[in-house]
PDB file of N, CA and C in Angstrom:
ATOM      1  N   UNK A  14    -141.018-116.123  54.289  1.00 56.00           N
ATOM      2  CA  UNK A  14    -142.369-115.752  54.675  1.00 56.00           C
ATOM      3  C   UNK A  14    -142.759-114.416  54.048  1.00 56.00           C
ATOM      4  N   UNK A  15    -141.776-113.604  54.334  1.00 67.00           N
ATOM      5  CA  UNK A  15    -142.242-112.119  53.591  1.00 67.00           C
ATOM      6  C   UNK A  15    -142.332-112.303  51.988  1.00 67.00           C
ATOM      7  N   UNK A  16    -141.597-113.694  51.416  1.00 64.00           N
ATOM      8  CA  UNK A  16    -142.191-113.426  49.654  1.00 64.00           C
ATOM      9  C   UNK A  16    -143.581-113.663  49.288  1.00 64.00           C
ATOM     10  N   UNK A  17    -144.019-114.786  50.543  1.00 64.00           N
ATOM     11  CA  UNK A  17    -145.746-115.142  50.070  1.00 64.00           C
ATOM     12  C   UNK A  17    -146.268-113.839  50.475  1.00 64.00           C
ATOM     13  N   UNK A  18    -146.170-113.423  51.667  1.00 68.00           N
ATOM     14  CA  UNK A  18    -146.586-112.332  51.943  1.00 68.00           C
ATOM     15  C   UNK A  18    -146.741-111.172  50.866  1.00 68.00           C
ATOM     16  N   UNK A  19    -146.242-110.939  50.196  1.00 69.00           N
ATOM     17  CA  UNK A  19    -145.618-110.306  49.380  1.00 69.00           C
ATOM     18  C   UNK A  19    -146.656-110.232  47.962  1.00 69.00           C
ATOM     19  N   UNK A  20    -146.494-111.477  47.947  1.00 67.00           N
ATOM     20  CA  UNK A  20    -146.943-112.392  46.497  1.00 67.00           C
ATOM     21  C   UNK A  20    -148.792-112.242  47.097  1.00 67.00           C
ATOM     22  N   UNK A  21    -149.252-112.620  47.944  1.00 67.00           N
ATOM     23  CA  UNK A  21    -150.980-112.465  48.168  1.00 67.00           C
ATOM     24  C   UNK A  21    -151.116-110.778  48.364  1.00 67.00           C
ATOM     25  N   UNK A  22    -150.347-110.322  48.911  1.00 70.00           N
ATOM     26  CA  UNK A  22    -150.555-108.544  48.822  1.00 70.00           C
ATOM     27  C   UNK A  22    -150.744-107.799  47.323  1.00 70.00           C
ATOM     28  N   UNK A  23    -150.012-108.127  46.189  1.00 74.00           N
ATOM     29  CA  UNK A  23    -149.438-108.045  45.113  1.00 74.00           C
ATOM     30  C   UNK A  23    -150.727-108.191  44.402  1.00 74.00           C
ATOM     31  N   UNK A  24    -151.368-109.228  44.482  1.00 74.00           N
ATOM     32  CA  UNK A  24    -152.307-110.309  43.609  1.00 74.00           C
ATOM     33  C   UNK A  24    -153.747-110.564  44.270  1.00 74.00           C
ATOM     34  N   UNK A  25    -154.313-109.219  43.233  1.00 78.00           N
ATOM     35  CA  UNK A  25    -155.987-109.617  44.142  1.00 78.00           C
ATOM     36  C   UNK A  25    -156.561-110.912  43.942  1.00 78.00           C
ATOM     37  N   UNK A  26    -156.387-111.308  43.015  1.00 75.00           N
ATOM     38  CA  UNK A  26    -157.117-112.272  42.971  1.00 75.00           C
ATOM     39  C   UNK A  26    -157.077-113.419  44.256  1.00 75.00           C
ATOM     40  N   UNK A  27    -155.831-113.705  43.803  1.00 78.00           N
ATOM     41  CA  UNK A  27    -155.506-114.873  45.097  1.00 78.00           C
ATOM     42  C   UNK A  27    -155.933-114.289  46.782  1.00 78.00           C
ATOM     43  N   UNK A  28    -155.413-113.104  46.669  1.00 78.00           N
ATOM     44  CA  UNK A  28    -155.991-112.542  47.940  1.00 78.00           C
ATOM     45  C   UNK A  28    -157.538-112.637  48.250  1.00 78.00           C
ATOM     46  N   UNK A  29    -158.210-112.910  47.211  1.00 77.00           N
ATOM     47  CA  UNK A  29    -159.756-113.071  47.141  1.00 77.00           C
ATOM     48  C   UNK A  29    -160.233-114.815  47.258  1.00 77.00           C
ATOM     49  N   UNK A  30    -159.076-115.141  46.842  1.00 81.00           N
ATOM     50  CA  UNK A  30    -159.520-116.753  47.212  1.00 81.00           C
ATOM     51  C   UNK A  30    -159.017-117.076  48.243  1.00 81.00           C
ATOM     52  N   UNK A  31    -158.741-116.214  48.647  1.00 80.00           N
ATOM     53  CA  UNK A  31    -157.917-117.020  50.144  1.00 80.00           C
ATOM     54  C   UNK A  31    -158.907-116.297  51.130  1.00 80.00           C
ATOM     55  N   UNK A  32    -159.672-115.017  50.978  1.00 80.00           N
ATOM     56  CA  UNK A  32    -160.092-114.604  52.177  1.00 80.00           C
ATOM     57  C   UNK A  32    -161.713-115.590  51.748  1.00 80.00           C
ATOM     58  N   UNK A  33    -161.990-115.904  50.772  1.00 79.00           N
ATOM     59  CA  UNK A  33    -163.009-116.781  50.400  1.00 79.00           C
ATOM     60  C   UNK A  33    -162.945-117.911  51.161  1.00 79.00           C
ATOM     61  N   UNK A  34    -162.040-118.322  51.308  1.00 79.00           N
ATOM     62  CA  UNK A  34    -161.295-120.001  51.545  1.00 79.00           C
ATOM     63  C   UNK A  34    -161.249-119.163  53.207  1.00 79.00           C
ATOM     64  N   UNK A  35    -161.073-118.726  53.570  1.00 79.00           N
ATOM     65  CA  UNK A  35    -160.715-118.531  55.526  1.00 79.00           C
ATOM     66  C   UNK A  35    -162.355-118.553  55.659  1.00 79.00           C
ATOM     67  N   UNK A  36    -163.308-117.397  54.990  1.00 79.00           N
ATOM     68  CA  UNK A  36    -164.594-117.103  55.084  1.00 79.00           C
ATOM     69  C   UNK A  36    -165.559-118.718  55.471  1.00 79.00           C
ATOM     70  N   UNK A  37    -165.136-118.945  54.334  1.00 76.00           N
ATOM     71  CA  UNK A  37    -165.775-120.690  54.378  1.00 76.00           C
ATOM     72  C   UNK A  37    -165.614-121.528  55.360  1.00 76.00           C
ATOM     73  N   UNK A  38    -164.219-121.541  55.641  1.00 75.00           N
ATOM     74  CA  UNK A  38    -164.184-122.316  57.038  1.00 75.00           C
ATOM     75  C   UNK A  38    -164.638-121.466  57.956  1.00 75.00           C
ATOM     76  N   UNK A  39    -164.215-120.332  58.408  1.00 77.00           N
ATOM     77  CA  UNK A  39    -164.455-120.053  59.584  1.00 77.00           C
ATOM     78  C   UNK A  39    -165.751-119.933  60.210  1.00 77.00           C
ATOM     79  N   UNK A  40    -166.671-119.443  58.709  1.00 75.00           N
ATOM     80  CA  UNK A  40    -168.536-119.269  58.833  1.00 75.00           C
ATOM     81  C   UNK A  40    -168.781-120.765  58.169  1.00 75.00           C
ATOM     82  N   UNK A  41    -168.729-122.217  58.327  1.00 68.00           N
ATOM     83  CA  UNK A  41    -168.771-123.101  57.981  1.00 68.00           C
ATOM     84  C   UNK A  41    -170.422-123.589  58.503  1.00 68.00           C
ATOM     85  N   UNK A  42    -170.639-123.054  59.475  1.00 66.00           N
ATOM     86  CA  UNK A  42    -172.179-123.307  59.484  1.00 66.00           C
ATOM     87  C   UNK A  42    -172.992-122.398  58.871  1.00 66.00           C
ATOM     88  N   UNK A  43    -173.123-121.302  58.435  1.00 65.00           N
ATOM     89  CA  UNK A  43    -173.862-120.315  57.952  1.00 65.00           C
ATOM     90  C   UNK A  43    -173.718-120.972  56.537  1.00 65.00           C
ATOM     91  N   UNK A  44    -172.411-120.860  55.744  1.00 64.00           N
ATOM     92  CA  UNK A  44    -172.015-120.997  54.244  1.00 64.00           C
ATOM     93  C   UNK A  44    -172.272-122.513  53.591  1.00 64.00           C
ATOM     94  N   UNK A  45    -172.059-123.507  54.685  1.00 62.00           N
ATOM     95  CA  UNK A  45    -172.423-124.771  54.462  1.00 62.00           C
ATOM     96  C   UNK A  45    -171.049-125.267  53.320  1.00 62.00           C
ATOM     97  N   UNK A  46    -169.907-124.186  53.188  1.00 64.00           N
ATOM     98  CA  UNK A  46    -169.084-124.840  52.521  1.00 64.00           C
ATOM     99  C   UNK A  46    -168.781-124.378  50.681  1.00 64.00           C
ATOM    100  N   UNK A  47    -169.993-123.445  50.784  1.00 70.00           N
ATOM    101  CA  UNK A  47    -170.364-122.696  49.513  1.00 70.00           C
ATOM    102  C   UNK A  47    -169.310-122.213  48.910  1.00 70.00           C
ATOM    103  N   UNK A  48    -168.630-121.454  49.177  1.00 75.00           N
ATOM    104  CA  UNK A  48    -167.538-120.737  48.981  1.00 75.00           C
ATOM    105  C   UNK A  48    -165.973-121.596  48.641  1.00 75.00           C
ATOM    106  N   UNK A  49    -166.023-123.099  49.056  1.00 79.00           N
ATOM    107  CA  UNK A  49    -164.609-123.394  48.859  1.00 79.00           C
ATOM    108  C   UNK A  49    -164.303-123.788  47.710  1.00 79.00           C
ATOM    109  N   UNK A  50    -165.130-124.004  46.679  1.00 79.00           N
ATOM    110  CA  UNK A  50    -164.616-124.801  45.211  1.00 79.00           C
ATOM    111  C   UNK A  50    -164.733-122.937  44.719  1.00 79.00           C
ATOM    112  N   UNK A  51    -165.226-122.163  44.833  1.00 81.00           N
ATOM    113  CA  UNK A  51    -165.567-120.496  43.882  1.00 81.00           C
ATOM    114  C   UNK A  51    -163.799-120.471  44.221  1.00 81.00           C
ATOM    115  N   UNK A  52    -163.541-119.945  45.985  1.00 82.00           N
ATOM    116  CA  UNK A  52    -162.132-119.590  46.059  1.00 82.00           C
ATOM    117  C   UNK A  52    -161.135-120.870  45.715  1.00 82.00           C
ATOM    118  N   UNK A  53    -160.956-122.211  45.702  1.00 82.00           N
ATOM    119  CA  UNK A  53    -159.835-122.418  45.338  1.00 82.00           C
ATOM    120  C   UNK A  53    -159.607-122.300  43.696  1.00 82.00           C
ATOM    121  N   UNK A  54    -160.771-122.006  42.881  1.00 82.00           N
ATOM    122  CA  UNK A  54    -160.959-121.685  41.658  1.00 82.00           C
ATOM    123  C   UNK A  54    -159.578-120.332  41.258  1.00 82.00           C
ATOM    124  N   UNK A  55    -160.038-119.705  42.318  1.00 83.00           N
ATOM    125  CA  UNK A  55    -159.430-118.264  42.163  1.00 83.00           C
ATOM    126  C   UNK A  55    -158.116-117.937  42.756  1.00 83.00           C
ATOM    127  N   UNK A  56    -157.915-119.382  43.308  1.00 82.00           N
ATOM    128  CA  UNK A  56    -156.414-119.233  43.971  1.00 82.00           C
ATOM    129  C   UNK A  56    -155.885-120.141  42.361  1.00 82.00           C
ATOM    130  N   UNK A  57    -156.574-121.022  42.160  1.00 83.00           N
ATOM    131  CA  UNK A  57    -155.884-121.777  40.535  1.00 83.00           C
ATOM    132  C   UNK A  57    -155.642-121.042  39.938  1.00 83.00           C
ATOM    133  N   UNK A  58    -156.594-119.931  39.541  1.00 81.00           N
ATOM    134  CA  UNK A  58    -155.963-118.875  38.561  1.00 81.00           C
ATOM    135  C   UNK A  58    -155.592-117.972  38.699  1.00 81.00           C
ATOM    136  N   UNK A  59    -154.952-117.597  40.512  1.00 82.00           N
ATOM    137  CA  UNK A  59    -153.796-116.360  40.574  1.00 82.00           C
ATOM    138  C   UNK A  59    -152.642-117.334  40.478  1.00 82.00           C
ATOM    139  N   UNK A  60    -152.065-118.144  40.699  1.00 80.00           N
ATOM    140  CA  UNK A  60    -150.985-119.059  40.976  1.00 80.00           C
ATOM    141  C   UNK A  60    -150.186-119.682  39.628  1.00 80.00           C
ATOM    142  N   UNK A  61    -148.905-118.626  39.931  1.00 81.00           N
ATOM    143  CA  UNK A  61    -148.211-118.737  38.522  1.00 81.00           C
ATOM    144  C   UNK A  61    -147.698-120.747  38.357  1.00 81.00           C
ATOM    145  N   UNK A  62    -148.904-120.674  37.505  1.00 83.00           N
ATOM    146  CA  UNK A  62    -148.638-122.414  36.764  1.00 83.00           C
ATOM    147  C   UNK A  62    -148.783-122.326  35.499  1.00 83.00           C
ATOM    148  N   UNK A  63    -148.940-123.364  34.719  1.00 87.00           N
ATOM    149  CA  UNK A  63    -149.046-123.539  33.134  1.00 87.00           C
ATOM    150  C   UNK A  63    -150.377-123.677  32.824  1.00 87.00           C
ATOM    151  N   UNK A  64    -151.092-122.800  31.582  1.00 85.00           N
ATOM    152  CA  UNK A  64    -152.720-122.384  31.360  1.00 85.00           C
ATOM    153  C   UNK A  64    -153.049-123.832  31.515  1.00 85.00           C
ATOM    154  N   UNK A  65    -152.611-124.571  30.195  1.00 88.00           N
ATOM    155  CA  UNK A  65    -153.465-125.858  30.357  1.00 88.00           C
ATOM    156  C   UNK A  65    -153.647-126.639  31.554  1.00 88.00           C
ATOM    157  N   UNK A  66    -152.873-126.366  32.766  1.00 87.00           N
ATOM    158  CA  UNK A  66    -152.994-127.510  34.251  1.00 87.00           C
ATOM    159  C   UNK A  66    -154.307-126.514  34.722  1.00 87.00           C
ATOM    160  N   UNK A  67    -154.277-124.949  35.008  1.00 86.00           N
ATOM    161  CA  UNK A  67    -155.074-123.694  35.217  1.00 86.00           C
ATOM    162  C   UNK A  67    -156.395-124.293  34.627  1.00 86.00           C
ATOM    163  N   UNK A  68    -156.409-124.408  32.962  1.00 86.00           N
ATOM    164  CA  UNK A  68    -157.852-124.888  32.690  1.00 86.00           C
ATOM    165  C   UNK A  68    -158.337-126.206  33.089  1.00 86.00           C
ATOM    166  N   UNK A  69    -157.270-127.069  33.516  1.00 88.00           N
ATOM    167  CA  UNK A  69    -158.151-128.341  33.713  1.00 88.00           C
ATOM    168  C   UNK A  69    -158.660-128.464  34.730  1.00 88.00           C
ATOM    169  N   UNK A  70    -157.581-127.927  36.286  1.00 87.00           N
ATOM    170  CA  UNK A  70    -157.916-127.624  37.338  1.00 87.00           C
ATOM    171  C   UNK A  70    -159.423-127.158  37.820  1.00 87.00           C
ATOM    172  N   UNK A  71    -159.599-126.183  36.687  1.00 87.00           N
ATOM    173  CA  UNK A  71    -160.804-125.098  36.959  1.00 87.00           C
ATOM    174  C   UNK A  71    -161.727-125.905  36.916  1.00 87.00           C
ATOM    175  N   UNK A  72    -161.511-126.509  35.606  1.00 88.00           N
ATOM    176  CA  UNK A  72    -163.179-127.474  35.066  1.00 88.00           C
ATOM    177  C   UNK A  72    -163.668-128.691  35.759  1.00 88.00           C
ATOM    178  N   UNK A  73    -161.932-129.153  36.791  1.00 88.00           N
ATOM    179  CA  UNK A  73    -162.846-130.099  37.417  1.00 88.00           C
ATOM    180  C   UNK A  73    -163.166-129.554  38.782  1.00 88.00           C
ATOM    181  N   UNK A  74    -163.076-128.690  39.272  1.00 86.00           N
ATOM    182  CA  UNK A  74    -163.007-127.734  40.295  1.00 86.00           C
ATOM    183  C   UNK A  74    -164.797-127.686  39.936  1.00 86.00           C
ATOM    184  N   UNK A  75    -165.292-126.945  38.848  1.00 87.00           N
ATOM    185  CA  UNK A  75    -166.151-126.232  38.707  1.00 87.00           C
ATOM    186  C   UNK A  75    -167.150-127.441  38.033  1.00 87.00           C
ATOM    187  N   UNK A  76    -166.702-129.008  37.652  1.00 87.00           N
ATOM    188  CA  UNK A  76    -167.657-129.787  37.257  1.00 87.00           C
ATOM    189  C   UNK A  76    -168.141-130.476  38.901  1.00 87.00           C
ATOM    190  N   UNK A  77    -167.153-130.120  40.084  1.00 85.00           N
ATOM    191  CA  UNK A  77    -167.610-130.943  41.290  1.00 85.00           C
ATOM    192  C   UNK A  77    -168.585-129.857  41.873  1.00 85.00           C
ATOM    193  N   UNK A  78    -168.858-128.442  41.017  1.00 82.00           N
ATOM    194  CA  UNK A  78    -169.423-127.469  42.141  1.00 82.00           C
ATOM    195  C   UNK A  78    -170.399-127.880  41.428  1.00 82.00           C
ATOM    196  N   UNK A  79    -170.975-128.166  40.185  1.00 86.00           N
ATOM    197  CA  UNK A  79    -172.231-128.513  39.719  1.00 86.00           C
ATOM    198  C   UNK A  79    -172.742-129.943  40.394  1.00 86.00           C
ATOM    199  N   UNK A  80    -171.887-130.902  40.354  1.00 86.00           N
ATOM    200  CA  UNK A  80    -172.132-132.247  41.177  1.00 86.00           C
ATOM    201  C   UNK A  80    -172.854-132.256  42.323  1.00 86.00           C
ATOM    202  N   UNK A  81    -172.413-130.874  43.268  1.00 80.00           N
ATOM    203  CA  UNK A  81    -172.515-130.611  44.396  1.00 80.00           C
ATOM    204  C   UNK A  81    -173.696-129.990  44.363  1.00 80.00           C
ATOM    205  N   UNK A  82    -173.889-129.333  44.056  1.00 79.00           N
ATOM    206  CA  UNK A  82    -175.392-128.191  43.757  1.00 79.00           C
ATOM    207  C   UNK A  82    -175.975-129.107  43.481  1.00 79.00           C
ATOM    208  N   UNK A  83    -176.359-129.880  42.055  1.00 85.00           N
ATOM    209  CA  UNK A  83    -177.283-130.638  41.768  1.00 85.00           C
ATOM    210  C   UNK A  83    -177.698-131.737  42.715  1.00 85.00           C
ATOM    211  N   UNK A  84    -176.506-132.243  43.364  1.00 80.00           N
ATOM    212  CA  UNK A  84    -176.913-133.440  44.823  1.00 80.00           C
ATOM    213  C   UNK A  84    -177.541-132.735  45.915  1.00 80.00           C
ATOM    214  N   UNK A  85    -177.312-131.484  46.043  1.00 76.00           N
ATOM    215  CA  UNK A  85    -177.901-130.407  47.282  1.00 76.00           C
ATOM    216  C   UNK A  85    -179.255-130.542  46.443  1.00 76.00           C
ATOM    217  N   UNK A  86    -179.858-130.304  45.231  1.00 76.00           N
ATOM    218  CA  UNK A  86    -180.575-130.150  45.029  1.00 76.00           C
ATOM    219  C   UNK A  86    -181.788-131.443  45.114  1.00 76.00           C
ATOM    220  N   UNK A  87    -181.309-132.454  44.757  1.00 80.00           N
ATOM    221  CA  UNK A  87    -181.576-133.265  44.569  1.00 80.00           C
ATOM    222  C   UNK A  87    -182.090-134.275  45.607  1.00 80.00           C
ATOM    223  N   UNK A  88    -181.426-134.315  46.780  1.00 79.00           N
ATOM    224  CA  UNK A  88    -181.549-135.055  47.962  1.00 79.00           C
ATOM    225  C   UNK A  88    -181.736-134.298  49.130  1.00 79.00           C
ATOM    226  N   UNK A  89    -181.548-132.988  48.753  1.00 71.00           N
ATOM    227  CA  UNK A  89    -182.041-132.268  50.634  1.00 71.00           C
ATOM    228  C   UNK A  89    -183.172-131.168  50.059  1.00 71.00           C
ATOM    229  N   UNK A  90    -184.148-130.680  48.721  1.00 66.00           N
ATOM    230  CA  UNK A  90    -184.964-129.924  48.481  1.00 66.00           C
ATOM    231  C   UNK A  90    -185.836-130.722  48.138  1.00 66.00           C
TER     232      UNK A  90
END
């Protein structure tokens, strides 16, 4: 327990997707959920893995946040 500990203390980033990722759920009616594809983005790219899984991760991470926006846009404006 004390190495993760350790390892999110160490590493802003991830520490930023994770308090992103608690934020989201916990304000889940205010945020509507906004916040969970930005932070697990940012937990993909603190999290020692291999670039190319990192870039693919991201893009489909970040092609469902456009999916998502554009259907928000699309069907509830």
């Amino acid at each position: 327990m004390n190495y993760f500990l350790e390892i999110i203390k160490n590493n802003n980033l991830l520490s930023l997707g994770l308090a992103g990722l608690l934020f989201s759920l916990v304000f889940w009616r205010f945020t509507a959920g906004a916040l969970i594809i930005p932070s697990l983005i940012a937990i993909i790219l603190a999290v020692p893995i291999s670039r190319k899984i990192k870039i693919f991760l991201s893009l489909v991470l970040f092609g469902l946040l456009i999916f998502f926006l554009t259907y928000y846009y699309l069907v509830w404006l």
